[in-house]
């Protein structure tokens, strides 16, 4: 793209800036604000710099998405727009990623360096993070809560920006800029639905403003937005290949719920309860007594008693109420006050889990996570058996129960309300030759969660074995029993961030290319995280202890920037920042960049910067989390990894182990180096091409010890209890081993890894004038990752194009390539934009966690969906060792019916492309499906229609 606005007419710049979701130099996009003014005289503050500039091109690569771009994309949420950036990679978080700690939220991960390395700003200022950290560790701003229609533009700086903004800007900055003023009234309404069922949504926005700044000296506007989207359930997509958990015809097992297989030892809760005599083998029909005729042993073993999954979501139900009030006042002598108050309220983001079944044989207990106490195991049940005279137990002996607990819904943790409060004031003006900007803000996110379907196993067992009126496995139980066994409970978490900043800029002296400009400032931040776990989970009453984190932090900073136009064709820029953190100490981060235009058609640019990410409260304050990260074999109770070996404890073979994450007060900041080098070409006016190389290295990464190849686990075991022990083959008996089961493995956060990623971004666009036939605007952009190297505790692995590092940023996959092509057609009141989004293929392997063969990658990760986790030694079919590429095509039609009325229609995933199979991710493991919601969610949603109208007067 061309950056020399003097040689590019404003009309050309405006047209180029209107392509859908493109890598647009900030020059053209921001120029739209300067209608009627000479571009070289307009000064605009660009994200990534503290100095307002007439030539808005900076040495850093900046992508700008205008409100028009966002509308033409066909998407209706900020989260959807950002997730489709080609620079968004491994570790990004979507609301459909139900396996995440931070359920109900969305975040962006530039360069694939996790949510914690990308700084999200609103109007150039920080926002309080979502209280529930990604993976219980990484703080991030929930972009799904930001109102779509209130956004004026989004600026994405794709290099390190810690020298300007401080911590969290290692991979880049996403600055979401809201409308500052508005005059008149605009009402917009739209609705959509998925062709395959579910997902029906409605979206209404009303904005009204009055007051002309130049004439009246003020502007006041308010905007209210409502959005509701129904859930898309797994049952809406039955028949899709990725939704079919029966992999027997594809070389795996039948992993549907309620189907016996080698993995579950031929004993699993089916669609009707049954009693089982543990003294007999699972291959003996006499060991089973089904409570009704809907299932019998023959049908059960054949897999005909599977449990229909009517609860699992592939996309949660969501609802948003957003309110913004903006007031701008001219104060005289060039001073201006801009204030903005907002409330973003999101509700009903449901993270649905599995229907809960009775414990089989015994229950080893839950792990309690109480702040200030070391984790301990509580509420074990030595023998979970109903007596021989229990109603329906015809086996004549005490028996196990296999079945879904009746009248109790599947586990659901619902974000019933997440409110984001924001009040910010900016005062700007000039004094003594300085352009002054003083700002202060209060931001807070309050998240309320409701928990249903969590079982108090002690209460359940006592109800089952009481001699009079025991709990019935067939249903018809009292409300008092159900409330005691599955109590509904609530929890609230908050995260607050307050700031004050003063900065100024001025011209110091003339240089051959213009004026030497200086910017300097100071800032203060206060952070306060209060994210407790619910008491019933904390104490291990209804499950393992949930994540919690508490901590406060104060940050003071001083910063400066110099911009030197050394020649008319050469500009140099340097900046530096000093931060003092109350939690660990000081950090200093410098940055330098240049821009050289030897000819009007060629511009070279480059930057080199140092950065850092400070440890947050979830890492170095008071906090803990319980999580699962793969399957192991108990080294003593199942030494050879085979459940059929005589003497092995069946449940100790290939089981999902729990880790207890502990914080570390001695953590140091992560340190980074970032280099970019770019070439901008405009051989003819209207045809612009950019090529940017990036190189980012992060040292001293804060990761959990469990992710290191050298990690030696310490097993914390429960008390020995009666369990099923193999007699060899399918025969078993009940016995009590010398050791109890592994309850959990403690792990600490440490600074012991580094990541280096390199790649290239390419973008080209042109504008074809077709005379009376209108204008055609093609645009193509692509991000290619050359390398993604993780050095973990001295072991180096190449992860570009793999499923890693799943232990660092979530198991989302790490494709080398992402591309987007858009073709816009304008003819008078008509606009038609087609956008093609492509995600390249990637391997199922993750060498960083030891899953470096197809066999291990498909069979050894119990937090995945286990479609190939059998006792067979044969490798799975080769086609499942990689995830194919995925292409989706979107079309948006806009027609300006009158100057006041605009109609639009959108079809997403026009060709109804299905998501490719990915058996490696745990993104939607609760739905037991084999697709990746981080990159292929549109393939699960299917063809989606949206229609709307806007009225402006």
mmCIF file of C-alpha atoms in Angstrom, residues 107-233:
data_model
loop_
_atom_site.group_PDB
_atom_site.id
_atom_site.type_symbol
_atom_site.label_atom_id
_atom_site.label_comp_id
_atom_site.label_asym_id
_atom_site.label_seq_id
_atom_site.Cartn_x
_atom_site.Cartn_y
_atom_site.Cartn_z
ATOM 1 C CA UNK A 107 -9.839 -13.010 22.880
ATOM 2 C CA UNK A 108 -7.307 -12.459 20.105
ATOM 3 C CA UNK A 109 -3.797 -13.950 19.896
ATOM 4 C CA UNK A 110 -1.588 -12.118 17.401
ATOM 5 C CA UNK A 111 1.321 -14.108 15.931
ATOM 6 C CA UNK A 112 0.077 -17.168 17.847
ATOM 7 C CA UNK A 113 1.777 -15.948 21.033
ATOM 8 C CA UNK A 114 -1.243 -16.419 23.358
ATOM 9 C CA UNK A 115 -3.869 -13.956 24.575
ATOM 10 C CA UNK A 116 -1.511 -12.665 27.262
ATOM 11 C CA UNK A 117 0.921 -11.231 24.701
ATOM 12 C CA UNK A 118 -1.666 -9.150 22.792
ATOM 13 C CA UNK A 119 -2.776 -5.851 24.325
ATOM 14 C CA UNK A 120 -6.373 -4.794 23.649
ATOM 15 C CA UNK A 121 -7.164 -1.102 24.107
ATOM 16 C CA UNK A 122 -10.410 0.852 23.878
ATOM 17 C CA UNK A 123 -9.927 4.390 22.543
ATOM 18 C CA UNK A 124 -6.213 4.054 23.215
ATOM 19 C CA UNK A 125 -6.701 3.210 26.890
ATOM 20 C CA UNK A 126 -6.495 0.004 28.858
ATOM 21 C CA UNK A 127 -9.576 -1.924 29.861
ATOM 22 C CA UNK A 128 -10.022 -4.235 32.855
ATOM 23 C CA UNK A 129 -9.445 -7.858 31.836
ATOM 24 C CA UNK A 130 -12.029 -10.611 31.997
ATOM 25 C CA UNK A 131 -11.875 -11.941 35.605
ATOM 26 C CA UNK A 132 -11.601 -15.583 34.498
ATOM 27 C CA UNK A 133 -8.123 -15.941 33.022
ATOM 28 C CA UNK A 134 -7.390 -18.041 29.941
ATOM 29 C CA UNK A 135 -6.204 -21.460 31.165
ATOM 30 C CA UNK A 136 -6.455 -19.974 34.655
ATOM 31 C CA UNK A 137 -3.322 -17.946 33.848
ATOM 32 C CA UNK A 138 -3.405 -15.365 31.052
ATOM 33 C CA UNK A 139 -5.286 -12.083 31.522
ATOM 34 C CA UNK A 140 -7.111 -10.755 28.447
ATOM 35 C CA UNK A 141 -9.850 -8.329 27.425
ATOM 36 C CA UNK A 142 -13.118 -9.940 26.373
ATOM 37 C CA UNK A 143 -13.725 -8.585 22.857
ATOM 38 C CA UNK A 144 -17.120 -10.318 22.574
ATOM 39 C CA UNK A 145 -18.584 -7.755 24.993
ATOM 40 C CA UNK A 146 -17.746 -4.709 22.825
ATOM 41 C CA UNK A 147 -20.743 -3.333 20.851
ATOM 42 C CA UNK A 148 -20.341 -3.766 17.103
ATOM 43 C CA UNK A 149 -22.180 -0.651 15.917
ATOM 44 C CA UNK A 150 -20.338 1.663 18.330
ATOM 45 C CA UNK A 151 -16.966 0.951 16.695
ATOM 46 C CA UNK A 152 -15.560 3.630 14.415
ATOM 47 C CA UNK A 153 -12.495 1.613 13.446
ATOM 48 C CA UNK A 154 -10.022 -0.954 14.762
ATOM 49 C CA UNK A 155 -6.280 -0.380 14.478
ATOM 50 C CA UNK A 156 -3.960 -3.364 14.805
ATOM 51 C CA UNK A 157 -0.247 -2.731 15.405
ATOM 52 C CA UNK A 158 1.620 -5.874 14.432
ATOM 53 C CA UNK A 159 4.923 -5.394 16.202
ATOM 54 C CA UNK A 160 6.042 -4.961 19.797
ATOM 55 C CA UNK A 161 4.652 -1.814 21.408
ATOM 56 C CA UNK A 162 5.736 -2.134 25.039
ATOM 57 C CA UNK A 163 7.775 1.082 24.775
ATOM 58 C CA UNK A 164 4.523 3.016 24.311
ATOM 59 C CA UNK A 165 1.975 0.962 26.225
ATOM 60 C CA UNK A 166 3.912 -1.217 28.651
ATOM 61 C CA UNK A 167 3.270 -4.847 29.525
ATOM 62 C CA UNK A 168 1.065 -7.141 27.372
ATOM 63 C CA UNK A 169 2.050 -5.533 24.048
ATOM 64 C CA UNK A 170 4.691 -8.109 23.098
ATOM 65 C CA UNK A 171 2.915 -9.486 20.026
ATOM 66 C CA UNK A 172 1.058 -6.319 19.132
ATOM 67 C CA UNK A 173 -1.848 -4.042 19.958
ATOM 68 C CA UNK A 174 -5.524 -4.110 19.021
ATOM 69 C CA UNK A 175 -6.989 -0.632 19.535
ATOM 70 C CA UNK A 176 -10.790 -0.585 19.272
ATOM 71 C CA UNK A 177 -11.806 3.012 18.666
ATOM 72 C CA UNK A 178 -15.407 3.932 19.456
ATOM 73 C CA UNK A 179 -17.361 6.804 17.911
ATOM 74 C CA UNK A 180 -16.439 10.113 19.530
ATOM 75 C CA UNK A 181 -19.359 12.242 18.324
ATOM 76 C CA UNK A 182 -22.662 11.671 16.567
ATOM 77 C CA UNK A 183 -25.422 13.872 15.173
ATOM 78 C CA UNK A 184 -28.898 12.701 14.243
ATOM 79 C CA UNK A 185 -30.608 9.408 14.821
ATOM 80 C CA UNK A 186 -29.811 5.948 13.499
ATOM 81 C CA UNK A 187 -31.846 2.814 14.057
ATOM 82 C CA UNK A 188 -30.589 -0.499 12.767
ATOM 83 C CA UNK A 189 -32.114 -3.945 13.090
ATOM 84 C CA UNK A 190 -31.107 -7.331 11.761
ATOM 85 C CA UNK A 191 -31.816 -10.981 12.276
ATOM 86 C CA UNK A 192 -30.245 -14.226 11.197
ATOM 87 C CA UNK A 193 -30.452 -17.979 11.367
ATOM 88 C CA UNK A 194 -28.395 -21.042 10.527
ATOM 89 C CA UNK A 195 -29.720 -23.209 7.733
ATOM 90 C CA UNK A 196 -28.836 -26.345 9.685
ATOM 91 C CA UNK A 197 -30.842 -25.222 12.715
ATOM 92 C CA UNK A 198 -30.184 -23.205 15.840
ATOM 93 C CA UNK A 199 -28.302 -19.941 16.152
ATOM 94 C CA UNK A 200 -31.296 -17.694 15.460
ATOM 95 C CA UNK A 201 -30.328 -14.174 16.450
ATOM 96 C CA UNK A 202 -31.656 -10.631 16.669
ATOM 97 C CA UNK A 203 -29.651 -7.426 16.837
ATOM 98 C CA UNK A 204 -31.039 -3.903 17.349
ATOM 99 C CA UNK A 205 -29.125 -0.632 17.837
ATOM 100 C CA UNK A 206 -30.422 2.891 18.449
ATOM 101 C CA UNK A 207 -28.046 5.864 18.400
ATOM 102 C CA UNK A 208 -29.044 9.496 18.865
ATOM 103 C CA UNK A 209 -26.872 12.564 19.182
ATOM 104 C CA UNK A 210 -27.127 16.344 18.998
ATOM 105 C CA UNK A 211 -24.919 19.387 19.211
ATOM 106 C CA UNK A 212 -22.444 20.622 16.616
ATOM 107 C CA UNK A 213 -18.949 21.089 18.028
ATOM 108 C CA UNK A 214 -18.128 24.096 15.859
ATOM 109 C CA UNK A 215 -21.518 25.794 16.112
ATOM 110 C CA UNK A 216 -22.730 24.798 19.585
ATOM 111 C CA UNK A 217 -19.441 23.972 21.268
ATOM 112 C CA UNK A 218 -20.561 20.513 22.381
ATOM 113 C CA UNK A 219 -21.867 17.135 21.224
ATOM 114 C CA UNK A 220 -23.835 14.611 23.249
ATOM 115 C CA UNK A 221 -24.830 11.188 22.003
ATOM 116 C CA UNK A 222 -26.077 7.928 23.376
ATOM 117 C CA UNK A 223 -26.203 4.459 21.912
ATOM 118 C CA UNK A 224 -28.094 1.369 23.071
ATOM 119 C CA UNK A 225 -27.588 -2.082 21.609
ATOM 120 C CA UNK A 226 -29.407 -5.372 22.159
ATOM 121 C CA UNK A 227 -28.289 -8.717 20.806
ATOM 122 C CA UNK A 228 -29.556 -12.229 21.401
ATOM 123 C CA UNK A 229 -28.353 -15.432 19.765
ATOM 124 C CA UNK A 230 -29.824 -18.854 20.407
ATOM 125 C CA UNK A 231 -27.542 -21.775 21.027
ATOM 126 C CA UNK A 232 -26.587 -24.210 18.300
ATOM 127 C CA UNK A 233 -26.826 -27.649 19.823
#
